PDB file of N, CA, C and O in Angstrom:
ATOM      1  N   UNK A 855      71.131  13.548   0.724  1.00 45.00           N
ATOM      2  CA  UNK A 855      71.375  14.614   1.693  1.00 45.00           C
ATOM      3  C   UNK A 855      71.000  14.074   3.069  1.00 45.00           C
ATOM      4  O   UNK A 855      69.927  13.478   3.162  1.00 45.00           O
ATOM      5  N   UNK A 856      71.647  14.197   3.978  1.00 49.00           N
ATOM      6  CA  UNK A 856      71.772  13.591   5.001  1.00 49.00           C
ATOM      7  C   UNK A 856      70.906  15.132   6.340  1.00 49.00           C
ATOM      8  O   UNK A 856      71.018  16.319   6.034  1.00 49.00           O
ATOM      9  N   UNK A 857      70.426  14.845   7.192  1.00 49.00           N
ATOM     10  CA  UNK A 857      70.039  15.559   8.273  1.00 49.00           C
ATOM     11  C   UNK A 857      71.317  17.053   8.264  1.00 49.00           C
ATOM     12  O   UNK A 857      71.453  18.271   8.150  1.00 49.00           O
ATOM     13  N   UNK A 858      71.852  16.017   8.439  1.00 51.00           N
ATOM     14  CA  UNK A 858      73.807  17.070   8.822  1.00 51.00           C
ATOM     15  C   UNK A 858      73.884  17.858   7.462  1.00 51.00           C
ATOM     16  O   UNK A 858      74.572  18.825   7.788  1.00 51.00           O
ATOM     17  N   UNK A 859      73.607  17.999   6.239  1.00 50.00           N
ATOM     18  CA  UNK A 859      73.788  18.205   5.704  1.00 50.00           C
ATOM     19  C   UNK A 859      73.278  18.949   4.755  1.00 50.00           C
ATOM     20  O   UNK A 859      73.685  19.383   3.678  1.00 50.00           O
ATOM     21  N   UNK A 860      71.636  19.059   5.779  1.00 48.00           N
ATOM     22  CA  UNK A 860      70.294  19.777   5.529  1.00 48.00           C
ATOM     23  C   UNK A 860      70.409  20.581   6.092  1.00 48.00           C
ATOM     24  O   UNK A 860      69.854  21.576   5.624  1.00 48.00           O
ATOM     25  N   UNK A 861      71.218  20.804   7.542  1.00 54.00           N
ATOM     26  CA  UNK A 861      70.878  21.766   8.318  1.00 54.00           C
ATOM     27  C   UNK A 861      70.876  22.885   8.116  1.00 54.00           C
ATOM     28  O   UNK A 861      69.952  23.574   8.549  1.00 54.00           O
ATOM     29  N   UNK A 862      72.509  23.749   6.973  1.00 52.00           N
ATOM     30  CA  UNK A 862      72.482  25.028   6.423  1.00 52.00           C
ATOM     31  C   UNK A 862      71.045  25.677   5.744  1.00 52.00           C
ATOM     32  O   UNK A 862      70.434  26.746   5.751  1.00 52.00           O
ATOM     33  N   UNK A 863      70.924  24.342   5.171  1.00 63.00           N
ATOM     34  CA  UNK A 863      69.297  24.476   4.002  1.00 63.00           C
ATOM     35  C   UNK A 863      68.090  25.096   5.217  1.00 63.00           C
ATOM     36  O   UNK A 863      67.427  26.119   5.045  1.00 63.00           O
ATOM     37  N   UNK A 864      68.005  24.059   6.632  1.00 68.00           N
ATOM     38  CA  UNK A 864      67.061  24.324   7.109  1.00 68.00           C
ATOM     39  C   UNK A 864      67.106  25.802   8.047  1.00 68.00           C
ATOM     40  O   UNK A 864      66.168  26.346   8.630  1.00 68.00           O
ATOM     41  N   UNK A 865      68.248  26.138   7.979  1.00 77.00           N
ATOM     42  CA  UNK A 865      68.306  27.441   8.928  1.00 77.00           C
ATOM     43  C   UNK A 865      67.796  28.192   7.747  1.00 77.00           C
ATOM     44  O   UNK A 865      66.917  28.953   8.154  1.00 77.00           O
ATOM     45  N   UNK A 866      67.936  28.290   6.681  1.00 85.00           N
ATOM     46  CA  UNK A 866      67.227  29.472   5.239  1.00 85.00           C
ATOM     47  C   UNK A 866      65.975  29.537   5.310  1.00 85.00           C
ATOM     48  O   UNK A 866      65.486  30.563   4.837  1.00 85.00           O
ATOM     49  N   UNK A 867      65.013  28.500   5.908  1.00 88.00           N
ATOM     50  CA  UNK A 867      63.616  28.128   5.915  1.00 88.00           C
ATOM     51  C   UNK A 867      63.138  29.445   6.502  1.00 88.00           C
ATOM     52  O   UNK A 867      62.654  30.355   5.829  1.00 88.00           O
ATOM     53  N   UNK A 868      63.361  29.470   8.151  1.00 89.00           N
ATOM     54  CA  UNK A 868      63.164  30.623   8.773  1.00 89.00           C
ATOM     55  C   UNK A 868      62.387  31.957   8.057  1.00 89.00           C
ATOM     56  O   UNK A 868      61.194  32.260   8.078  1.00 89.00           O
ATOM     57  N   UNK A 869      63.552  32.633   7.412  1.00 92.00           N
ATOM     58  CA  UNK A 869      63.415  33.809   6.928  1.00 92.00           C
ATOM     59  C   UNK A 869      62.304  33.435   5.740  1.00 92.00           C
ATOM     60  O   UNK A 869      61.952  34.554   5.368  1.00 92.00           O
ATOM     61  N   UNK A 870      61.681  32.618   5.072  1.00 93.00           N
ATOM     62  CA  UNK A 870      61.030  32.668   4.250  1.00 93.00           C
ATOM     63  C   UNK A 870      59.255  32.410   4.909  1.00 93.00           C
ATOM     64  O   UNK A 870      58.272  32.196   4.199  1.00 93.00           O
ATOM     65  N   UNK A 871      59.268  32.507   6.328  1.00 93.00           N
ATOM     66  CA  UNK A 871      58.166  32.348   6.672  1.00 93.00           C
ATOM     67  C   UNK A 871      57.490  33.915   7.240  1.00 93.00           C
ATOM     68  O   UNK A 871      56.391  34.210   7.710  1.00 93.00           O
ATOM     69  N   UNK A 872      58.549  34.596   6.979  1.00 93.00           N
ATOM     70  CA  UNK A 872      58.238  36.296   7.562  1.00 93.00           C
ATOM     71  C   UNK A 872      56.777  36.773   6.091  1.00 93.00           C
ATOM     72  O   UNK A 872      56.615  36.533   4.895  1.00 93.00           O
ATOM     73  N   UNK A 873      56.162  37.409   7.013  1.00 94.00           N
ATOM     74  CA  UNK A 873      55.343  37.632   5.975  1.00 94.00           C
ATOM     75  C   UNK A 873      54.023  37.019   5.918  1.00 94.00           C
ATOM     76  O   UNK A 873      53.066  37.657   5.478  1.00 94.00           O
ATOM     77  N   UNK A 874      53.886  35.559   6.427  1.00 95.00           N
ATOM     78  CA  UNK A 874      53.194  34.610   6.075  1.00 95.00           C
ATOM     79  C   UNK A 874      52.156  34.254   7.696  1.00 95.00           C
ATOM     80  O   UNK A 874      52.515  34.382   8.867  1.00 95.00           O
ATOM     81  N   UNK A 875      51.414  33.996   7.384  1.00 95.00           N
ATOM     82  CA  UNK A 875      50.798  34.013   8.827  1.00 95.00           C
ATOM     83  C   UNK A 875      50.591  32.423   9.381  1.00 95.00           C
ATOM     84  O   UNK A 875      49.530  31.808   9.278  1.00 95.00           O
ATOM     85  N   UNK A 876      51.645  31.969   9.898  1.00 96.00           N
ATOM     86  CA  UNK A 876      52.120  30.484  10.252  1.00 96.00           C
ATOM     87  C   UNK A 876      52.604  30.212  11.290  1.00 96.00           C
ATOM     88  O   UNK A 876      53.659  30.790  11.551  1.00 96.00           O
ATOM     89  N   UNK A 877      51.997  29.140  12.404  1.00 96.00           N
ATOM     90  CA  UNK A 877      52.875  28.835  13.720  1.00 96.00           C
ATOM     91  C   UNK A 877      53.544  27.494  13.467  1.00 96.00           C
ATOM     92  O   UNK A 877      53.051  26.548  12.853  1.00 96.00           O
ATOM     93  N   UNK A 878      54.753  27.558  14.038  1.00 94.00           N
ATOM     94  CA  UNK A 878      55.632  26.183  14.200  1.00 94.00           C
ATOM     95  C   UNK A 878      54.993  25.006  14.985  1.00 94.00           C
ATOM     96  O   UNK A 878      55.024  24.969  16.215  1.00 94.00           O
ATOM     97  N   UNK A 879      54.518  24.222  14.362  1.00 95.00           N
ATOM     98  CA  UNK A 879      53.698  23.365  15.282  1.00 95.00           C
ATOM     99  C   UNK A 879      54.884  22.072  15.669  1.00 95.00           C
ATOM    100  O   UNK A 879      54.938  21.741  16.854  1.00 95.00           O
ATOM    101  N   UNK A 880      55.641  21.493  14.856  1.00 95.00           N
ATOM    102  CA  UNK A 880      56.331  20.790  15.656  1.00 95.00           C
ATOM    103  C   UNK A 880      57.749  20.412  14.236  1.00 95.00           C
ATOM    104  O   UNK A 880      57.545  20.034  13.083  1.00 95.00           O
ATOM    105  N   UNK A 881      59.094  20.701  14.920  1.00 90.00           N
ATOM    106  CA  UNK A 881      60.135  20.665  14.043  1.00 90.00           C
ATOM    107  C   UNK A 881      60.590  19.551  14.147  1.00 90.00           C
ATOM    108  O   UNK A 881      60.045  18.837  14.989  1.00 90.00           O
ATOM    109  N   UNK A 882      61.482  19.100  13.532  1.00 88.00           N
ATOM    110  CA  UNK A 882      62.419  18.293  13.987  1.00 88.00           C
ATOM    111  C   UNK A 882      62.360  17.503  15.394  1.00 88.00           C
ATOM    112  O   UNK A 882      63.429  17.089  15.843  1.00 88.00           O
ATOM    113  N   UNK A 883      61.478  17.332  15.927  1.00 93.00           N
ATOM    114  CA  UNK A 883      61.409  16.711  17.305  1.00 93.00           C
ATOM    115  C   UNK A 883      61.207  15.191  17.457  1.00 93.00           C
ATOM    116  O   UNK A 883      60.759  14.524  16.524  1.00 93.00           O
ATOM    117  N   UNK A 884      61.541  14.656  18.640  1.00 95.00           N
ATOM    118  CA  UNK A 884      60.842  13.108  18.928  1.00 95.00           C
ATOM    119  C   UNK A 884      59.924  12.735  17.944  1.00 95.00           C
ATOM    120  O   UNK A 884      59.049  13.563  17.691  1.00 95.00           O
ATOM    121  N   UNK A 885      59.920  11.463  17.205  1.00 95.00           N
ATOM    122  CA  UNK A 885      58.784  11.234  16.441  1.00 95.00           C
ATOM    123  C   UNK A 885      59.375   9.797  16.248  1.00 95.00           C
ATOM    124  O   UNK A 885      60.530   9.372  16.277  1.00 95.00           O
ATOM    125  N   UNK A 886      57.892   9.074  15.994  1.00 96.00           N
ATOM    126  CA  UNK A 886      58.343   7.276  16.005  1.00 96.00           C
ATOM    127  C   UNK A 886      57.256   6.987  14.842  1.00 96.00           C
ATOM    128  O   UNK A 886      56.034   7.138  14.831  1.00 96.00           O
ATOM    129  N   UNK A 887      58.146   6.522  13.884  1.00 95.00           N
ATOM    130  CA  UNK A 887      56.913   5.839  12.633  1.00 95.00           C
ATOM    131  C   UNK A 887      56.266   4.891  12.878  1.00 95.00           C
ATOM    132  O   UNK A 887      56.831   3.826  13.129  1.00 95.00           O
ATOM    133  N   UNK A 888      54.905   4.998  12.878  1.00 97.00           N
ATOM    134  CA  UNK A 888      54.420   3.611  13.098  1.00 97.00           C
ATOM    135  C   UNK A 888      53.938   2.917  12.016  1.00 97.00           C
ATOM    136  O   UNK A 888      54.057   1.737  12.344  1.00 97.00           O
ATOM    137  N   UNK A 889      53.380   2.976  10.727  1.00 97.00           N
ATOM    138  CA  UNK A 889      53.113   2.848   9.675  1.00 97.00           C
ATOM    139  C   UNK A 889      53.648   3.587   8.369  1.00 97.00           C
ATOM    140  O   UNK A 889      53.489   4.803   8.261  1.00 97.00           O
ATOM    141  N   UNK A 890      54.311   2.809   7.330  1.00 94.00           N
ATOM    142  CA  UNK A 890      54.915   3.159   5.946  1.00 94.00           C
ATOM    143  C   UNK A 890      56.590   3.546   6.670  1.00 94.00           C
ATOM    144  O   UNK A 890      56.809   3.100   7.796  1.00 94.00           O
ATOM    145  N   UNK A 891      57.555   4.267   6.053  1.00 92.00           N
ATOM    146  CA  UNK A 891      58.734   4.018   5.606  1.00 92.00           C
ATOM    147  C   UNK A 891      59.215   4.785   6.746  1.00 92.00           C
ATOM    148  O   UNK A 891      58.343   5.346   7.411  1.00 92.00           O
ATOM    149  N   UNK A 892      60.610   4.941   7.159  1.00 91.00           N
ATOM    150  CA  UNK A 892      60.984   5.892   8.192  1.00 91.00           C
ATOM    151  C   UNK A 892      61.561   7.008   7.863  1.00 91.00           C
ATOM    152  O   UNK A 892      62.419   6.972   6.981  1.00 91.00           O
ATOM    153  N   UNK A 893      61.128   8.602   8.675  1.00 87.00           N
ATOM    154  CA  UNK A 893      61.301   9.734   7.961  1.00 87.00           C
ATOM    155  C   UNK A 893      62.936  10.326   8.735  1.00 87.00           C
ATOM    156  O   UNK A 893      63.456  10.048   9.815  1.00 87.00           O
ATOM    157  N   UNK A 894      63.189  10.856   8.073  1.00 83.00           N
ATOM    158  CA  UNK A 894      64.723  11.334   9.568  1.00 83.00           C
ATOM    159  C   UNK A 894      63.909  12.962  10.015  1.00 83.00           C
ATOM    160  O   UNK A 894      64.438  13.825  10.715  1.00 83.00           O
ATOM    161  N   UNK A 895      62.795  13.025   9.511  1.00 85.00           N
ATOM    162  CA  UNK A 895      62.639  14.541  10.169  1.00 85.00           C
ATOM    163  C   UNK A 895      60.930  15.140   9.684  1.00 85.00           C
ATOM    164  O   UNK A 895      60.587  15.301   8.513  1.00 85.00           O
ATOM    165  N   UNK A 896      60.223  15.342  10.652  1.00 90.00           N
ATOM    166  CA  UNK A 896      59.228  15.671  10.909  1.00 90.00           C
ATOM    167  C   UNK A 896      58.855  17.668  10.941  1.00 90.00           C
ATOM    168  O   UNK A 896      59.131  18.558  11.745  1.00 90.00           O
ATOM    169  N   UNK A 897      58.285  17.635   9.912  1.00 91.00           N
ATOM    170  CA  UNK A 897      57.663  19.752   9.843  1.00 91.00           C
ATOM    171  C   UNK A 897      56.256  19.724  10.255  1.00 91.00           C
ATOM    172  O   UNK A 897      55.468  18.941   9.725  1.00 91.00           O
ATOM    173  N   UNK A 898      55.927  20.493  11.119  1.00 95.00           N
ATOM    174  CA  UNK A 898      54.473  20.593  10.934  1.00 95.00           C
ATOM    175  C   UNK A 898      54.243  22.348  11.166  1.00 95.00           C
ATOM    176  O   UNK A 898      54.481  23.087  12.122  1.00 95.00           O
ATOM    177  N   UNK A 899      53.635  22.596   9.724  1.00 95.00           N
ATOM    178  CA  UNK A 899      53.394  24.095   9.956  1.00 95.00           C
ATOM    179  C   UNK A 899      51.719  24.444   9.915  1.00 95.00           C
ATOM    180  O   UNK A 899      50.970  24.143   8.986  1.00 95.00           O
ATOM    181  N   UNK A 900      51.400  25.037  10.958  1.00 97.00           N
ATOM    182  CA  UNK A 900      49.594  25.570  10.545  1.00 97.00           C
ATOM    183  C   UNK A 900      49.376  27.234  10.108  1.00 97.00           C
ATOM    184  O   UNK A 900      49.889  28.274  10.520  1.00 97.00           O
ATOM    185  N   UNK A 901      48.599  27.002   9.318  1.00 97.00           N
ATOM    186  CA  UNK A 901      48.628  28.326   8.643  1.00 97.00           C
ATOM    187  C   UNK A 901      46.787  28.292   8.396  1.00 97.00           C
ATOM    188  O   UNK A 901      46.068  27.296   8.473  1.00 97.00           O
ATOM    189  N   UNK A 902      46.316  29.908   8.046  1.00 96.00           N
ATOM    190  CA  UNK A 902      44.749  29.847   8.583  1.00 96.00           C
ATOM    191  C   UNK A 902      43.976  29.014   7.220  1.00 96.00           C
ATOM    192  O   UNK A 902      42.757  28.945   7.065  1.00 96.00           O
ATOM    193  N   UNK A 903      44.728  28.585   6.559  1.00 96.00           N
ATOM    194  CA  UNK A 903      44.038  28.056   5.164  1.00 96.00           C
ATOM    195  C   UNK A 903      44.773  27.251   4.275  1.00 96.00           C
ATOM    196  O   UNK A 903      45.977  27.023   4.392  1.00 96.00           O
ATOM    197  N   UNK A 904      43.800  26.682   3.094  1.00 97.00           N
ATOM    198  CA  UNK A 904      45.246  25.788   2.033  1.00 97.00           C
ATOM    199  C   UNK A 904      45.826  26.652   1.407  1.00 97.00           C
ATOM    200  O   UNK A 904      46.985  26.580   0.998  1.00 97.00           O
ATOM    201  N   UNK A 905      44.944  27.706   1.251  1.00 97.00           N
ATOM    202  CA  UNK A 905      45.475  28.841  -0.050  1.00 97.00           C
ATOM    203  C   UNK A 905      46.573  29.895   0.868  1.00 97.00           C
ATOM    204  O   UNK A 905      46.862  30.748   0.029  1.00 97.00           O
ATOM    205  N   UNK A 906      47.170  30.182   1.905  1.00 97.00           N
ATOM    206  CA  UNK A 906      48.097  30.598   2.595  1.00 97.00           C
ATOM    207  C   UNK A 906      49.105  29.592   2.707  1.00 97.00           C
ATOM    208  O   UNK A 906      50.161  30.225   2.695  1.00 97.00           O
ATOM    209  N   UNK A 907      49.273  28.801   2.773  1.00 97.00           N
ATOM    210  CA  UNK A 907      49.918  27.275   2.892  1.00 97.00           C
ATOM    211  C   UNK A 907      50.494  27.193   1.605  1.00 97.00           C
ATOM    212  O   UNK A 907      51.696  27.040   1.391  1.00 97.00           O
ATOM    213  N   UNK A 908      49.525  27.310   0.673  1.00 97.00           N
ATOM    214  CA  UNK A 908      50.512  27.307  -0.669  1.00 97.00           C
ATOM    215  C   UNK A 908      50.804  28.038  -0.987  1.00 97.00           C
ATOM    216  O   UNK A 908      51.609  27.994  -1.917  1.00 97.00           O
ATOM    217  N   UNK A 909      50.250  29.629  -0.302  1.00 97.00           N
ATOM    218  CA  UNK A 909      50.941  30.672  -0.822  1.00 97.00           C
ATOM    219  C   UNK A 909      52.775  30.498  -0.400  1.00 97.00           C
ATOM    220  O   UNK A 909      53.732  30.876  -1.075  1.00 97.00           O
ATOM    221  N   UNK A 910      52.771  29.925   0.694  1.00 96.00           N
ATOM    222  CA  UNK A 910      53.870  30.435   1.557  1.00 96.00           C
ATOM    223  C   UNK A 910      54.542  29.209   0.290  1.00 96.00           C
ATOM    224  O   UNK A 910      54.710  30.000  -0.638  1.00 96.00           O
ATOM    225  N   UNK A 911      54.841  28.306  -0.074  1.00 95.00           N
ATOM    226  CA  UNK A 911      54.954  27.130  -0.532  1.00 95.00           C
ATOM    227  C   UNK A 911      55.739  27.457  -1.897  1.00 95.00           C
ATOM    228  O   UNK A 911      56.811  27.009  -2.302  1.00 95.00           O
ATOM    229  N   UNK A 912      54.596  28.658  -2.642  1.00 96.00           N
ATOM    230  CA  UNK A 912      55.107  28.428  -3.815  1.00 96.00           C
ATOM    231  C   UNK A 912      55.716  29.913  -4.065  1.00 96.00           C
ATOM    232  O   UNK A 912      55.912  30.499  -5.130  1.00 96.00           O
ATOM    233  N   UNK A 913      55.917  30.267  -2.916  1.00 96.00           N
ATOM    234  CA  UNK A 913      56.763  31.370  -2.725  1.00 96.00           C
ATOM    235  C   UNK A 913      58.227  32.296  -3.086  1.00 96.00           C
ATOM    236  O   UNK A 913      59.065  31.980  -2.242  1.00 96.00           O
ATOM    237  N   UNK A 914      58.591  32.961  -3.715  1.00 94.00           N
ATOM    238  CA  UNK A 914      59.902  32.735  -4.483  1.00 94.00           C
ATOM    239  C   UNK A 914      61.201  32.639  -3.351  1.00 94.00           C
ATOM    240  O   UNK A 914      62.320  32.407  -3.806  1.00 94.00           O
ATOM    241  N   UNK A 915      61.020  32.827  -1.831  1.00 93.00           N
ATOM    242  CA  UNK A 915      61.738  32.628  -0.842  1.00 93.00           C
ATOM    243  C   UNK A 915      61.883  31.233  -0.582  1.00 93.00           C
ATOM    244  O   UNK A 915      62.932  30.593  -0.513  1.00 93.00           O
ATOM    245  N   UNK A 916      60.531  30.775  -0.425  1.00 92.00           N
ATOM    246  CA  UNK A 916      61.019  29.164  -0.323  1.00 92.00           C
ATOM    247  C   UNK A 916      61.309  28.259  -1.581  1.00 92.00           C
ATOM    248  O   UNK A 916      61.925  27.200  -1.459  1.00 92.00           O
ATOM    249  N   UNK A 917      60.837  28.717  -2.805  1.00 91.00           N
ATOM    250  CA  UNK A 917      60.963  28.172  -3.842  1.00 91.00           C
ATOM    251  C   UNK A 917      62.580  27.911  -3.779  1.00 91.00           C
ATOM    252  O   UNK A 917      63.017  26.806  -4.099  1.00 91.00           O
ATOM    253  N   UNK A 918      63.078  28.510  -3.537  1.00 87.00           N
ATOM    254  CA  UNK A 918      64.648  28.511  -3.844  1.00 87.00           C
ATOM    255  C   UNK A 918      65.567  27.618  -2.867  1.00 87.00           C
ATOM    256  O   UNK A 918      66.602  27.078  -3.259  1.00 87.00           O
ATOM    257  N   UNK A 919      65.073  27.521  -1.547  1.00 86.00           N
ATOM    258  CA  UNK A 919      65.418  26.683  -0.558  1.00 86.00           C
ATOM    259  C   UNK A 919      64.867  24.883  -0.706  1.00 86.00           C
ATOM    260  O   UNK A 919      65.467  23.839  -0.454  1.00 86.00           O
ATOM    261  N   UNK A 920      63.449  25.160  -1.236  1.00 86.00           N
ATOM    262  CA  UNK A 920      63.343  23.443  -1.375  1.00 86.00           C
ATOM    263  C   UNK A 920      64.045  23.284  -2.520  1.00 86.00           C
ATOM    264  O   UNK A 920      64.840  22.346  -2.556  1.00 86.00           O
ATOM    265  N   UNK A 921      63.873  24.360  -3.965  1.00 83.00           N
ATOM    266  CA  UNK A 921      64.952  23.536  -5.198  1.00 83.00           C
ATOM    267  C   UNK A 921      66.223  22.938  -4.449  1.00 83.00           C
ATOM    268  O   UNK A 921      66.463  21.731  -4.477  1.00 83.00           O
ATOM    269  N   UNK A 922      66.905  23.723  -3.875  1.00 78.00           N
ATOM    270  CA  UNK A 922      68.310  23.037  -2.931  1.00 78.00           C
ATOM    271  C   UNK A 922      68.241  21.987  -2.384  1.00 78.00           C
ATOM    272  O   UNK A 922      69.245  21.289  -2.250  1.00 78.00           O
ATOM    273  N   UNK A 923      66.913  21.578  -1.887  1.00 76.00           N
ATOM    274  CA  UNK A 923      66.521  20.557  -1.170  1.00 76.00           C
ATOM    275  C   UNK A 923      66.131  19.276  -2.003  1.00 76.00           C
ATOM    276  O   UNK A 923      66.173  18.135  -1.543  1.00 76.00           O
ATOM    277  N   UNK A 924      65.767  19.587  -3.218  1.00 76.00           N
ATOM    278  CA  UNK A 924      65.557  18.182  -3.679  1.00 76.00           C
ATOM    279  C   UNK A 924      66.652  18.074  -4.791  1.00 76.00           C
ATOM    280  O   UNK A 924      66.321  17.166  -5.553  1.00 76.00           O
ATOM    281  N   UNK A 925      67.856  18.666  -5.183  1.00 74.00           N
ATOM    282  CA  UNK A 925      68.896  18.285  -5.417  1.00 74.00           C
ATOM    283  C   UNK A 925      69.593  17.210  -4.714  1.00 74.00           C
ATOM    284  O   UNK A 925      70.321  16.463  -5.367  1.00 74.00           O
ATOM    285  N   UNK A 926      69.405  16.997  -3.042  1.00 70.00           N
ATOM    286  CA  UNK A 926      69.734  16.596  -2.397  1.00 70.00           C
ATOM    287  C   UNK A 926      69.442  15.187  -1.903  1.00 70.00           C
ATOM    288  O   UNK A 926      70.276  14.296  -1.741  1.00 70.00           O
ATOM    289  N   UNK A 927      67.729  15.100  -1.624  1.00 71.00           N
ATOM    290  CA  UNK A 927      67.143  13.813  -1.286  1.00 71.00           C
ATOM    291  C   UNK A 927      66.090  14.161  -1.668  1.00 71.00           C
ATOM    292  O   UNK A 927      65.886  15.270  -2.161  1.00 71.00           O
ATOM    293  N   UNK A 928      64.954  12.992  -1.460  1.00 75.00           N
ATOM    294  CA  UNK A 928      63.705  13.181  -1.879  1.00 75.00           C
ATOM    295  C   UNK A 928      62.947  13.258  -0.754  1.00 75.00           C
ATOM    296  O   UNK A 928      63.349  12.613   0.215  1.00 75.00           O
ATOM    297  N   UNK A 929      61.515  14.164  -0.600  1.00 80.00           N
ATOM    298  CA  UNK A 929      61.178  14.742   0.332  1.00 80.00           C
ATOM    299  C   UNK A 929      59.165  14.189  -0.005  1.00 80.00           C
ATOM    300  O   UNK A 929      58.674  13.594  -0.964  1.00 80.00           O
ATOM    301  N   UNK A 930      58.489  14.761   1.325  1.00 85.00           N
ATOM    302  CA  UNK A 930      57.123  14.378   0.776  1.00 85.00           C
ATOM    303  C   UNK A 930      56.927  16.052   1.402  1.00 85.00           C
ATOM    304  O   UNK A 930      57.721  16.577   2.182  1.00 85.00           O
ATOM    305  N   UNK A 931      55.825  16.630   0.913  1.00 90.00           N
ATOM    306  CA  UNK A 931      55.049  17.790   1.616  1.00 90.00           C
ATOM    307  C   UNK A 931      53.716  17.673   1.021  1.00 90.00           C
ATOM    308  O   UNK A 931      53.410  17.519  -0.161  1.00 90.00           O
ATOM    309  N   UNK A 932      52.990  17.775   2.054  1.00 94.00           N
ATOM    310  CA  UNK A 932      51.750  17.767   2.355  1.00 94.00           C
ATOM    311  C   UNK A 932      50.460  18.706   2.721  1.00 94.00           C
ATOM    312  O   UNK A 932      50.491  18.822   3.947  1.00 94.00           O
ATOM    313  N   UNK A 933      49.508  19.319   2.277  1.00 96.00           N
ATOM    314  CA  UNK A 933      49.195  19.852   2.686  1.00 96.00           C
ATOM    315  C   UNK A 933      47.527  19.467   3.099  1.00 96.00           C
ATOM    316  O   UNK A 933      46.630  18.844   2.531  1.00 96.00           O
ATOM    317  N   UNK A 934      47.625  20.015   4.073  1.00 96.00           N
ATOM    318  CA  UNK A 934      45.873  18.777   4.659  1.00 96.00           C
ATOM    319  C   UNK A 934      44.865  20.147   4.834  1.00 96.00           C
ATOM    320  O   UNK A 934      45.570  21.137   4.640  1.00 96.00           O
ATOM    321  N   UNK A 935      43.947  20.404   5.029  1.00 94.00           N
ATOM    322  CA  UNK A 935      43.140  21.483   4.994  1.00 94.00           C
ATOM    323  C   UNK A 935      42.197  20.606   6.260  1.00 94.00           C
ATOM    324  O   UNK A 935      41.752  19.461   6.341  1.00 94.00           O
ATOM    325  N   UNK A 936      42.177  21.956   7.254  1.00 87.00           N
ATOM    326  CA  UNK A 936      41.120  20.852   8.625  1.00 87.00           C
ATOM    327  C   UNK A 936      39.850  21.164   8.623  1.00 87.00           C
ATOM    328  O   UNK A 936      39.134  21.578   7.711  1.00 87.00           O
ATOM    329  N   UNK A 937      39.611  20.911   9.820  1.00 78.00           N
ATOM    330  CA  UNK A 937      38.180  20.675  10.530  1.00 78.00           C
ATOM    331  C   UNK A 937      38.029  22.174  10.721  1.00 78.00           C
ATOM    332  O   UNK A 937      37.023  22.628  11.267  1.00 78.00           O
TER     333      UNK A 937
END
């Protein structure tokens, strides 16, 4: 699955974040790998915890949008818990 070809997929994302208490920290924007493999596309979502993060995650709204998504290509998601 190509960027172009994600995009329908990624406009569905949206609506599955209603509900969820999450800011867009950085989409699809400028980004330069400097270490390990090269990504075509960068998410960064913050949310107040891990357990909201995976709520939103394992969600039956998004559940259905990443299955679509890894039909397609293979993906990494991450979830980091901060400071």
């Amino acid at each position: 699955m190509t960027l172009r070809s994600w995009r329908p997929t990624r406009r569905n994302v949206g609506p599955t974040l209603a509900g969820h208490p999450v800011t867009v920290l950085a989409a699809y924007g400028r980004q330069k790998v400097l270490e390990g493999s090269e990504v075509e596309g960068v998410v960064i979502l913050e949310f107040p915890s891990f357990d909201e993060a995976k709520a939103w995650y394992d969600s039956p709204a998004y559940r259905e949008v990443r299955e679509h998504r890894f039909r397609g290509a293979h993906y990494r998601a991450v979830i980091v818990e901060g400071a």
